[in-house]
mmCIF file of C-alpha atoms and ligand atoms in Angstrom:
data_model
loop_
_atom_site.group_PDB
_atom_site.id
_atom_site.type_symbol
_atom_site.label_atom_id
_atom_site.label_comp_id
_atom_site.label_asym_id
_atom_site.label_seq_id
_atom_site.Cartn_x
_atom_site.Cartn_y
_atom_site.Cartn_z
ATOM 1 C CA UNK N 1 -103.091 -23.888 73.560
ATOM 2 C CA UNK N 2 -99.434 -23.743 72.531
ATOM 3 C CA UNK N 3 -98.621 -24.727 68.956
ATOM 4 C CA UNK N 4 -95.271 -25.330 67.280
ATOM 5 C CA UNK N 5 -95.421 -21.887 65.706
ATOM 6 C CA UNK N 6 -97.723 -18.911 65.474
ATOM 7 C CA UNK N 7 -97.945 -16.283 62.737
ATOM 8 C CA UNK N 8 -96.332 -13.012 63.783
ATOM 9 C CA UNK N 9 -99.040 -10.330 63.862
ATOM 10 C CA UNK N 10 -97.706 -6.796 63.340
ATOM 11 C CA UNK N 11 -99.153 -3.501 64.528
ATOM 12 C CA UNK N 12 -102.797 -3.273 63.403
ATOM 13 C CA UNK N 13 -102.795 0.498 62.754
ATOM 14 C CA UNK N 14 -99.682 0.263 60.622
ATOM 15 C CA UNK N 15 -101.232 -2.443 58.454
ATOM 16 C CA UNK N 16 -104.479 -0.454 58.304
ATOM 17 C CA UNK N 17 -102.590 2.549 56.887
ATOM 18 C CA UNK N 18 -101.201 0.368 54.081
ATOM 19 C CA UNK N 19 -104.696 -0.984 53.402
ATOM 20 C CA UNK N 20 -106.054 2.581 53.236
ATOM 21 C CA UNK N 21 -103.386 3.416 50.647
ATOM 22 C CA UNK N 22 -104.289 0.338 48.608
ATOM 23 C CA UNK N 23 -107.965 1.319 48.681
ATOM 24 C CA UNK N 24 -107.126 4.905 47.675
ATOM 25 C CA UNK N 25 -104.862 3.892 44.788
ATOM 26 C CA UNK N 26 -107.041 1.011 43.623
ATOM 27 C CA UNK N 27 -103.992 -1.080 42.727
ATOM 28 C CA UNK N 28 -104.483 -4.459 44.357
ATOM 29 C CA UNK N 29 -101.817 -6.493 42.549
ATOM 30 C CA UNK N 30 -99.650 -6.694 39.364
ATOM 31 C CA UNK N 31 -96.243 -5.429 40.418
ATOM 32 C CA UNK N 32 -97.637 -2.621 42.578
ATOM 33 C CA UNK N 33 -95.716 -0.049 44.611
ATOM 34 C CA UNK N 34 -95.775 -2.051 47.866
ATOM 35 C CA UNK N 35 -94.465 -5.151 46.123
ATOM 36 C CA UNK N 36 -91.630 -3.126 44.603
ATOM 37 C CA UNK N 37 -90.816 -1.562 47.967
ATOM 38 C CA UNK N 38 -90.761 -4.959 49.695
ATOM 39 C CA UNK N 39 -88.542 -6.470 46.960
ATOM 40 C CA UNK N 40 -85.988 -3.737 47.285
ATOM 41 C CA UNK N 41 -86.023 -3.678 51.092
ATOM 42 C CA UNK N 42 -85.684 -7.467 51.284
ATOM 43 C CA UNK N 43 -82.856 -7.639 48.725
ATOM 44 C CA UNK N 44 -81.071 -4.985 50.715
ATOM 45 C CA UNK N 45 -81.728 -6.570 54.113
ATOM 46 C CA UNK N 46 -80.670 -10.045 52.981
ATOM 47 C CA UNK N 47 -77.722 -8.889 50.873
ATOM 48 C CA UNK N 48 -78.774 -10.473 47.564
ATOM 49 C CA UNK N 49 -78.663 -9.124 44.005
ATOM 50 C CA UNK N 50 -82.006 -10.112 42.470
ATOM 51 C CA UNK N 51 -85.015 -11.035 44.600
ATOM 52 C CA UNK N 52 -88.340 -11.725 42.889
ATOM 53 C CA UNK N 53 -91.401 -12.018 45.107
ATOM 54 C CA UNK N 54 -93.957 -14.691 44.229
ATOM 55 C CA UNK N 55 -97.244 -16.052 45.552
ATOM 56 C CA UNK N 56 -95.735 -18.838 47.671
ATOM 57 C CA UNK N 57 -92.656 -20.960 48.240
ATOM 58 C CA UNK N 58 -93.948 -23.889 46.193
ATOM 59 C CA UNK N 59 -94.416 -21.740 43.079
ATOM 60 C CA UNK N 60 -90.971 -20.255 43.731
ATOM 61 C CA UNK N 61 -89.552 -23.779 43.316
ATOM 62 C CA UNK N 62 -91.674 -24.618 40.271
ATOM 63 C CA UNK N 63 -90.745 -21.392 38.478
ATOM 64 C CA UNK N 64 -87.078 -22.017 39.326
ATOM 65 C CA UNK N 65 -87.206 -25.463 37.648
ATOM 66 C CA UNK N 66 -88.767 -23.916 34.526
ATOM 67 C CA UNK N 67 -86.371 -20.982 34.441
ATOM 68 C CA UNK N 68 -83.394 -23.370 34.457
ATOM 69 C CA UNK N 69 -85.027 -25.741 31.916
ATOM 70 C CA UNK N 70 -84.608 -28.768 34.177
ATOM 71 C CA UNK N 71 -85.412 -32.171 32.779
ATOM 72 C CA UNK N 72 -85.026 -35.807 33.771
ATOM 73 C CA UNK N 73 -83.649 -36.503 37.224
ATOM 74 C CA UNK N 74 -83.064 -34.089 40.088
ATOM 75 C CA UNK N 75 -81.087 -35.207 43.125
ATOM 76 C CA UNK N 76 -82.754 -33.999 46.313
ATOM 77 C CA UNK N 77 -83.128 -34.614 50.028
ATOM 78 C CA UNK N 78 -85.770 -36.943 51.471
ATOM 79 C CA UNK N 79 -85.623 -35.070 54.779
ATOM 80 C CA UNK N 80 -87.759 -32.040 53.988
ATOM 81 C CA UNK N 81 -91.265 -30.648 53.776
ATOM 82 C CA UNK N 82 -93.473 -32.372 51.181
ATOM 83 C CA UNK N 83 -93.249 -29.425 48.743
ATOM 84 C CA UNK N 84 -89.559 -29.991 47.969
ATOM 85 C CA UNK N 85 -90.389 -33.299 46.289
ATOM 86 C CA UNK N 86 -94.006 -32.747 45.246
ATOM 87 C CA UNK N 87 -93.095 -29.672 43.182
ATOM 88 C CA UNK N 88 -90.623 -31.825 41.213
ATOM 89 C CA UNK N 89 -93.265 -34.477 40.587
ATOM 90 C CA UNK N 90 -95.789 -31.765 39.661
ATOM 91 C CA UNK N 91 -93.385 -30.533 36.974
ATOM 92 C CA UNK N 92 -92.838 -34.074 35.662
ATOM 93 C CA UNK N 93 -89.298 -34.209 36.998
ATOM 94 C CA UNK N 94 -87.942 -37.332 38.632
ATOM 95 C CA UNK N 95 -86.702 -36.836 42.207
ATOM 96 C CA UNK N 96 -83.761 -39.035 43.187
ATOM 97 C CA UNK N 97 -83.206 -39.157 46.927
ATOM 98 C CA UNK N 98 -79.666 -38.814 48.218
ATOM 99 C CA UNK N 99 -79.383 -39.529 51.922
ATOM 100 C CA UNK N 100 -78.660 -36.934 54.583
ATOM 101 C CA UNK N 101 -75.903 -36.514 57.128
ATOM 102 C CA UNK N 102 -77.562 -37.600 60.406
ATOM 103 C CA UNK N 103 -75.841 -34.826 62.378
ATOM 104 C CA UNK N 104 -76.634 -31.816 60.160
ATOM 105 C CA UNK N 105 -79.890 -33.231 58.658
ATOM 106 C CA UNK N 106 -78.674 -31.935 55.258
ATOM 107 C CA UNK N 107 -78.055 -33.813 52.038
ATOM 108 C CA UNK N 108 -74.591 -35.366 52.255
ATOM 109 C CA UNK N 109 -72.495 -34.285 49.218
ATOM 110 C CA UNK N 110 -70.886 -37.704 48.824
ATOM 111 C CA UNK N 111 -74.309 -39.227 48.260
ATOM 112 C CA UNK N 112 -74.878 -36.857 45.338
ATOM 113 C CA UNK N 113 -72.081 -38.547 43.390
ATOM 114 C CA UNK N 114 -73.467 -42.025 44.153
ATOM 115 C CA UNK N 115 -76.803 -41.053 42.654
ATOM 116 C CA UNK N 116 -75.680 -39.321 39.460
ATOM 117 C CA UNK N 117 -76.832 -40.685 36.110
ATOM 118 C CA UNK N 118 -76.729 -39.463 32.523
ATOM 119 C CA UNK N 119 -80.248 -38.107 33.103
ATOM 120 C CA UNK N 120 -79.343 -35.910 36.080
ATOM 121 C CA UNK N 121 -79.946 -32.234 35.311
ATOM 122 C CA UNK N 122 -79.811 -30.625 38.748
ATOM 123 C CA UNK N 123 -79.306 -30.846 42.497
ATOM 124 C CA UNK N 124 -82.015 -29.567 44.852
ATOM 125 C CA UNK N 125 -80.593 -29.503 48.389
ATOM 126 C CA UNK N 126 -82.470 -28.077 51.378
ATOM 127 C CA UNK N 127 -80.915 -25.908 54.098
ATOM 128 C CA UNK N 128 -82.822 -27.874 56.714
ATOM 129 C CA UNK N 129 -84.132 -25.672 59.561
ATOM 130 C CA UNK N 130 -81.918 -22.917 58.101
ATOM 131 C CA UNK N 131 -78.660 -24.861 58.556
ATOM 132 C CA UNK N 132 -76.436 -24.231 55.500
ATOM 133 C CA UNK N 133 -75.570 -27.237 53.341
ATOM 134 C CA UNK N 134 -71.975 -28.015 52.341
ATOM 135 C CA UNK N 135 -72.292 -25.298 49.712
ATOM 136 C CA UNK N 136 -68.654 -25.308 48.563
ATOM 137 C CA UNK N 137 -68.563 -29.071 47.967
ATOM 138 C CA UNK N 138 -71.920 -28.975 46.229
ATOM 139 C CA UNK N 139 -70.677 -26.200 43.938
ATOM 140 C CA UNK N 140 -67.620 -28.291 43.036
ATOM 141 C CA UNK N 141 -69.742 -31.318 42.186
ATOM 142 C CA UNK N 142 -72.147 -29.214 40.141
ATOM 143 C CA UNK N 143 -69.274 -27.634 38.207
ATOM 144 C CA UNK N 144 -67.597 -30.956 37.569
ATOM 145 C CA UNK N 145 -70.764 -32.679 36.310
ATOM 146 C CA UNK N 146 -72.365 -29.620 34.707
ATOM 147 C CA UNK N 147 -75.452 -29.592 36.900
ATOM 148 C CA UNK N 148 -77.724 -26.756 37.985
ATOM 149 C CA UNK N 149 -78.137 -26.128 41.704
ATOM 150 C CA UNK N 150 -81.353 -24.883 43.272
ATOM 151 C CA UNK N 151 -81.427 -24.497 47.030
ATOM 152 C CA UNK N 152 -84.743 -24.904 48.784
ATOM 153 C CA UNK N 153 -83.819 -22.219 51.305
ATOM 154 C CA UNK N 154 -87.360 -21.914 52.671
ATOM 155 C CA UNK N 155 -86.018 -21.955 56.243
ATOM 156 C CA UNK N 156 -82.866 -19.912 55.697
ATOM 157 C CA UNK N 157 -84.175 -16.362 55.982
ATOM 158 C CA UNK N 158 -81.388 -14.105 57.241
ATOM 159 C CA UNK N 159 -78.758 -16.870 57.436
ATOM 160 C CA UNK N 160 -75.232 -15.717 56.605
ATOM 161 C CA UNK N 161 -72.236 -17.823 55.623
ATOM 162 C CA UNK N 162 -68.605 -16.943 56.312
ATOM 163 C CA UNK N 163 -66.650 -17.009 53.036
ATOM 164 C CA UNK N 164 -63.348 -16.108 54.725
ATOM 165 C CA UNK N 165 -62.276 -14.887 58.134
ATOM 166 C CA UNK N 166 -63.434 -11.330 57.414
ATOM 167 C CA UNK N 167 -66.303 -11.681 54.972
ATOM 168 C CA UNK N 168 -69.754 -13.179 55.041
ATOM 169 C CA UNK N 169 -72.513 -13.457 52.497
ATOM 170 C CA UNK N 170 -76.148 -14.534 52.567
ATOM 171 C CA UNK N 171 -76.451 -18.293 52.173
ATOM 172 C CA UNK N 172 -79.094 -17.405 49.560
ATOM 173 C CA UNK N 173 -76.264 -16.350 47.239
ATOM 174 C CA UNK N 174 -75.195 -19.951 46.612
ATOM 175 C CA UNK N 175 -76.489 -22.043 43.738
ATOM 176 C CA UNK N 176 -77.992 -20.861 40.466
ATOM 177 C CA UNK N 177 -81.188 -20.075 42.347
ATOM 178 C CA UNK N 178 -82.319 -20.097 45.976
ATOM 179 C CA UNK N 179 -85.978 -20.031 46.906
ATOM 180 C CA UNK N 180 -87.597 -19.062 50.185
ATOM 181 C CA UNK N 181 -91.095 -19.390 51.570
ATOM 182 C CA UNK N 182 -92.772 -16.407 53.201
ATOM 183 C CA UNK N 183 -95.705 -18.401 54.545
ATOM 184 C CA UNK N 184 -97.186 -17.107 57.787
ATOM 185 C CA UNK N 185 -95.670 -20.003 59.764
ATOM 186 C CA UNK N 186 -92.140 -19.037 58.743
ATOM 187 C CA UNK N 187 -89.641 -16.777 60.521
ATOM 188 C CA UNK N 188 -90.459 -13.882 58.183
ATOM 189 C CA UNK N 189 -93.784 -13.829 56.368
ATOM 190 C CA UNK N 190 -96.161 -12.013 54.030
ATOM 191 C CA UNK N 191 -99.276 -14.110 54.867
ATOM 192 C CA UNK N 192 -98.627 -16.359 51.847
ATOM 193 C CA UNK N 193 -95.565 -15.681 49.758
ATOM 194 C CA UNK N 194 -92.201 -16.735 48.483
ATOM 195 C CA UNK N 195 -89.137 -15.366 46.759
ATOM 196 C CA UNK N 196 -86.714 -16.434 44.059
ATOM 197 C CA UNK N 197 -83.124 -15.262 44.486
ATOM 198 C CA UNK N 198 -80.412 -15.296 41.830
ATOM 199 C CA UNK N 199 -77.295 -13.316 41.091
ATOM 200 C CA UNK N 200 -77.762 -13.875 37.334
ATOM 201 C CA UNK N 201 -79.477 -10.783 35.858
ATOM 202 C CA UNK N 202 -80.630 -12.537 32.661
ATOM 203 C CA UNK N 203 -82.137 -15.363 34.676
ATOM 204 C CA UNK N 204 -83.904 -12.831 36.915
ATOM 205 C CA UNK N 205 -85.384 -11.190 33.836
ATOM 206 C CA UNK N 206 -86.691 -14.510 32.545
ATOM 207 C CA UNK N 207 -88.174 -15.337 35.968
ATOM 208 C CA UNK N 208 -90.071 -12.019 35.966
ATOM 209 C CA UNK N 209 -91.520 -13.015 32.615
ATOM 210 C CA UNK N 210 -92.442 -16.527 33.753
ATOM 211 C CA UNK N 211 -94.364 -15.389 36.829
ATOM 212 C CA UNK N 212 -96.517 -13.074 34.692
ATOM 213 C CA UNK N 213 -97.835 -15.479 31.993
ATOM 214 C CA UNK N 214 -94.726 -14.959 29.832
ATOM 215 C CA UNK N 215 -96.109 -11.555 28.841
ATOM 216 C CA UNK N 216 -93.287 -9.087 28.168
ATOM 217 C CA UNK N 217 -95.406 -6.115 27.021
ATOM 218 C CA UNK N 218 -99.140 -5.597 26.473
ATOM 219 C CA UNK N 219 -99.049 -7.147 23.004
ATOM 220 C CA UNK N 220 -96.149 -9.592 23.360
ATOM 221 C CA UNK N 221 -96.118 -13.129 24.773
ATOM 222 C CA UNK N 222 -92.538 -14.332 24.757
ATOM 223 C CA UNK N 223 -92.548 -17.447 26.903
ATOM 224 C CA UNK N 224 -94.740 -20.138 28.484
ATOM 225 C CA UNK N 225 -95.487 -18.568 31.827
ATOM 226 C CA UNK N 226 -97.785 -18.970 34.771
ATOM 227 C CA UNK N 227 -99.354 -16.676 37.358
ATOM 228 C CA UNK N 228 -97.150 -16.597 40.462
ATOM 229 C CA UNK N 229 -97.648 -12.966 41.452
ATOM 230 C CA UNK N 230 -97.772 -11.662 45.009
ATOM 231 C CA UNK N 231 -100.514 -9.102 45.715
ATOM 232 C CA UNK N 232 -100.351 -5.727 47.491
ATOM 233 C CA UNK N 233 -102.046 -6.905 50.704
ATOM 234 C CA UNK N 234 -99.392 -9.578 51.127
ATOM 235 C CA UNK N 235 -96.602 -7.122 50.321
ATOM 236 C CA UNK N 236 -98.042 -4.738 52.948
ATOM 237 C CA UNK N 237 -97.907 -7.512 55.551
ATOM 238 C CA UNK N 238 -94.309 -8.226 54.556
ATOM 239 C CA UNK N 239 -93.380 -4.562 55.006
ATOM 240 C CA UNK N 240 -94.972 -4.484 58.478
ATOM 241 C CA UNK N 241 -93.246 -7.710 59.575
ATOM 242 C CA UNK N 242 -89.895 -6.589 58.158
ATOM 243 C CA UNK N 243 -90.008 -3.529 60.448
ATOM 244 C CA UNK N 244 -90.051 -5.962 63.397
ATOM 245 C CA UNK N 245 -87.510 -8.490 62.132
ATOM 246 C CA UNK N 246 -84.691 -7.690 64.578
ATOM 247 C CA UNK N 247 -87.056 -8.036 67.504
ATOM 248 C CA UNK N 248 -88.471 -11.286 66.098
ATOM 249 C CA UNK N 249 -84.975 -12.725 65.769
ATOM 250 C CA UNK N 250 -84.008 -11.663 69.278
ATOM 251 C CA UNK N 251 -87.096 -13.210 70.868
ATOM 252 C CA UNK N 252 -86.593 -16.456 68.955
ATOM 253 C CA UNK N 253 -82.956 -16.728 69.968
ATOM 254 C CA UNK N 254 -83.898 -16.258 73.636
ATOM 255 C CA UNK N 255 -86.364 -19.135 73.430
ATOM 256 C CA UNK N 256 -83.880 -21.337 71.601
ATOM 257 C CA UNK N 257 -81.188 -20.596 74.180
ATOM 258 C CA UNK N 258 -83.513 -21.475 77.045
ATOM 259 C CA UNK N 259 -84.249 -24.836 75.414
ATOM 260 C CA UNK N 260 -80.551 -25.443 74.930
ATOM 261 C CA UNK N 261 -79.598 -24.593 78.513
ATOM 262 C CA UNK N 262 -82.361 -26.720 80.017
ATOM 263 C CA UNK N 263 -82.211 -29.737 77.703
ATOM 264 C CA UNK N 264 -78.654 -30.049 76.434
ATOM 265 C CA UNK N 265 -77.633 -32.904 78.723
ATOM 266 C CA UNK N 266 -80.664 -34.998 77.854
ATOM 267 C CA UNK N 267 -81.479 -34.614 74.139
ATOM 268 C CA UNK N 268 -79.433 -34.092 70.972
ATOM 269 C CA UNK N 269 -79.485 -30.984 68.808
ATOM 270 C CA UNK N 270 -78.831 -30.401 65.121
ATOM 271 C CA UNK N 271 -75.149 -29.841 64.332
ATOM 272 C CA UNK N 272 -74.957 -26.348 62.852
ATOM 273 C CA UNK N 273 -72.503 -25.399 60.091
ATOM 274 C CA UNK N 274 -69.357 -23.955 61.748
ATOM 275 C CA UNK N 275 -69.242 -21.082 59.209
ATOM 276 C CA UNK N 276 -72.754 -19.903 59.990
ATOM 277 C CA UNK N 277 -75.088 -18.803 62.782
ATOM 278 C CA UNK N 278 -78.462 -20.305 63.679
ATOM 279 C CA UNK N 279 -81.474 -18.134 62.721
ATOM 280 C CA UNK N 280 -83.660 -20.011 65.240
ATOM 281 C CA UNK N 281 -86.404 -20.620 62.716
ATOM 282 C CA UNK N 282 -87.097 -23.993 64.373
ATOM 283 C CA UNK N 283 -86.319 -25.753 67.657
ATOM 284 C CA UNK N 284 -85.777 -29.423 66.779
ATOM 285 C CA UNK N 285 -84.656 -31.962 69.376
ATOM 286 C CA UNK N 286 -83.641 -35.577 68.832
ATOM 287 C CA UNK N 287 -85.006 -38.187 71.216
ATOM 288 C CA UNK N 288 -83.502 -41.635 71.765
ATOM 289 C CA UNK N 289 -86.062 -43.458 69.652
ATOM 290 C CA UNK N 290 -89.603 -43.325 68.334
ATOM 291 C CA UNK N 291 -91.267 -44.652 71.472
ATOM 292 C CA UNK N 292 -89.607 -41.990 73.629
ATOM 293 C CA UNK N 293 -90.740 -39.401 71.086
ATOM 294 C CA UNK N 294 -94.354 -40.625 71.006
ATOM 295 C CA UNK N 295 -94.490 -40.754 74.766
ATOM 296 C CA UNK N 296 -93.218 -37.163 74.994
ATOM 297 C CA UNK N 297 -95.548 -35.925 72.262
ATOM 298 C CA UNK N 298 -98.548 -37.473 74.051
ATOM 299 C CA UNK N 299 -97.581 -35.975 77.383
ATOM 300 C CA UNK N 300 -97.100 -32.514 75.863
ATOM 301 C CA UNK N 301 -100.468 -32.787 74.100
ATOM 302 C CA UNK N 302 -102.157 -33.744 77.364
ATOM 303 C CA UNK N 303 -100.829 -30.401 78.595
ATOM 304 C CA UNK N 304 -102.257 -28.586 75.556
ATOM 305 C CA UNK N 305 -98.836 -28.176 73.953
ATOM 306 C CA UNK N 306 -98.585 -29.204 70.309
ATOM 307 C CA UNK N 307 -95.073 -29.764 68.970
ATOM 308 C CA UNK N 308 -94.708 -31.069 65.402
ATOM 309 C CA UNK N 309 -92.886 -34.016 63.895
ATOM 310 C CA UNK N 310 -90.839 -32.106 61.313
ATOM 311 C CA UNK N 311 -90.095 -33.959 59.147
ATOM 312 C CA UNK N 312 -92.219 -37.059 59.385
ATOM 313 C CA UNK N 313 -92.719 -39.167 57.429
ATOM 314 C CA UNK N 314 -89.406 -39.081 55.631
ATOM 315 C CA UNK N 315 -90.178 -38.389 51.958
ATOM 316 C CA UNK N 316 -88.474 -41.653 50.932
ATOM 317 C CA UNK N 317 -91.011 -43.519 53.067
ATOM 318 C CA UNK N 318 -94.265 -42.690 51.263
ATOM 319 C CA UNK N 319 -96.208 -44.348 48.481
ATOM 320 C CA UNK N 320 -95.929 -41.549 45.891
ATOM 321 C CA UNK N 321 -92.100 -41.675 45.870
ATOM 322 C CA UNK N 322 -91.583 -45.429 45.689
ATOM 323 C CA UNK N 323 -89.668 -44.970 42.427
ATOM 324 C CA UNK N 324 -87.273 -42.337 43.816
ATOM 325 C CA UNK N 325 -84.973 -44.336 46.052
ATOM 326 C CA UNK N 326 -83.721 -47.867 46.586
ATOM 327 C CA UNK N 327 -82.592 -47.502 50.186
ATOM 328 C CA UNK N 328 -84.634 -49.254 52.838
ATOM 329 C CA UNK N 329 -82.927 -47.851 55.910
ATOM 330 C CA UNK N 330 -81.912 -44.251 55.237
ATOM 331 C CA UNK N 331 -80.550 -41.780 57.773
ATOM 332 C CA UNK N 332 -83.513 -39.654 56.789
ATOM 333 C CA UNK N 333 -85.950 -42.317 58.009
ATOM 334 C CA UNK N 334 -83.966 -42.850 61.214
ATOM 335 C CA UNK N 335 -83.933 -39.128 62.027
ATOM 336 C CA UNK N 336 -87.609 -38.751 61.068
ATOM 337 C CA UNK N 337 -88.561 -41.333 63.669
ATOM 338 C CA UNK N 338 -87.055 -39.455 66.589
ATOM 339 C CA UNK N 339 -87.133 -35.746 65.801
ATOM 340 C CA UNK N 340 -89.569 -33.303 67.366
ATOM 341 C CA UNK N 341 -89.825 -29.542 66.816
ATOM 342 C CA UNK N 342 -90.675 -27.669 70.000
ATOM 343 C CA UNK N 343 -92.799 -24.500 70.016
ATOM 344 C CA UNK N 344 -90.836 -21.392 69.054
ATOM 345 C CA UNK N 345 -92.407 -18.016 68.211
ATOM 346 C CA UNK N 346 -92.337 -14.463 69.551
ATOM 347 C CA UNK N 347 -94.936 -14.316 72.291
ATOM 348 C CA UNK N 348 -94.197 -17.730 73.800
ATOM 349 C CA UNK N 349 -93.720 -16.706 77.422
ATOM 350 C CA UNK N 350 -90.660 -17.658 79.448
ATOM 351 C CA UNK N 351 -92.961 -19.411 81.886
ATOM 352 C CA UNK N 352 -94.327 -21.599 79.100
ATOM 353 C CA UNK N 353 -90.835 -22.269 77.756
ATOM 354 C CA UNK N 354 -89.727 -23.538 81.154
ATOM 355 C CA UNK N 355 -92.918 -25.551 81.574
ATOM 356 C CA UNK N 356 -92.220 -27.247 78.223
ATOM 357 C CA UNK N 357 -88.665 -28.047 79.330
ATOM 358 C CA UNK N 358 -89.923 -29.423 82.626
ATOM 359 C CA UNK N 359 -92.341 -31.775 80.862
ATOM 360 C CA UNK N 360 -89.623 -32.891 78.418
ATOM 361 C CA UNK N 361 -87.206 -33.657 81.238
ATOM 362 C CA UNK N 362 -89.765 -35.394 83.416
ATOM 363 C CA UNK N 363 -91.027 -37.523 80.537
ATOM 364 C CA UNK N 364 -87.736 -38.692 79.091
ATOM 365 C CA UNK N 365 -86.209 -39.448 82.476
ATOM 366 C CA UNK N 366 -88.956 -41.860 83.499
HETATM 367 C C1 PLP A 1 -92.744 -24.101 53.730
HETATM 368 C C2 PLP A 1 -91.848 -24.870 52.821
HETATM 369 C C3 PLP A 1 -92.068 -24.939 51.429
HETATM 370 C C4 PLP A 1 -93.320 -24.433 50.760
HETATM 371 O O1 PLP A 1 -93.550 -23.101 50.923
HETATM 372 P P1 PLP A 1 -95.054 -22.528 50.784
HETATM 373 O O2 PLP A 1 -94.839 -21.051 50.856
HETATM 374 O O3 PLP A 1 -95.832 -23.046 51.950
HETATM 375 O O4 PLP A 1 -95.590 -22.990 49.478
HETATM 376 C C5 PLP A 1 -91.123 -25.587 50.640
HETATM 377 N N1 PLP A 1 -90.039 -26.171 51.190
HETATM 378 C C6 PLP A 1 -89.815 -26.159 52.509
HETATM 379 C C7 PLP A 1 -88.583 -26.812 53.033
HETATM 380 C C8 PLP A 1 -90.723 -25.531 53.377
HETATM 381 O O5 PLP A 1 -90.526 -25.569 54.698
#
């Protein structure tokens, strides 16, 4: 069976050695040595100033909202994974959907302005499938209207952005905060996990407090916190996977390139930001319409191949968000109806890649 993604499994003996160390030291969690090592290696690898590891990507978002004291309305994208919106609702914030650009799949900056109100406190754009948003325009809007910016950068691990002809920076360096998910289905993972990235040292300090119950020293509780800590077993997995990251990226780009070569005349692809390079976290294709998509999905499933409809349904098309948008026909809904993510993970053989392409071509041509 071929699924849309598969968790990367590192060398068993290497992981076992970390587990032996954990057993010997007895420290299972609470800011342990492996967590600290992973934080510093990741910050270094990604090129970011402060990186705080947390239990998962959803808590990374929730802690970010608290750390920035968000209230009222938050403008966000309806074309995303459920957690982008459900974390807002969970924190009693009001998501306001601004429609996406149908070519990039990212929140269109001009729709931010249309949706502003006196209650807007922040913008929560998503770098969909790792594709950078219009970060410069979004920064300008945020500055002009005094809004916080949090990027749901769950997909944007290792994505750089060219700031001038000679210099690039991690896309995670934009916004007041960027969050990523390190769930096992993602490009880089620590079983479950997430990270909060900010270049503001004071904010980073507050976030460290918030993820540990607001406790600043054994006898001092300074803030209303929660428990969002990552444990040592997860950090150990992260360290093992990080050793393999270049190889993971290479294998993914080979698969992505094969899809592109085989399918480019017959399906549409996401338009990537010209100042950035694809990290090949996902392999989305756009079909002509929903019936072509359903037909293809059925045929692939008959062959034991399970692509996924990321993202479907569009988040502005579900009961729990009826109060978050007034648009009936959004680009987000239109894209949701005809987008399919093909299998992409290290270990997907070239033979299987070509078989998938063959089925796609045969199905959409008939
Ligand atoms: C995976 C994902 C999340 C949630 O991350 P978890 O680690 O699974 O909690 C949030 N937003 C987006 C866009 C995601 O893809």
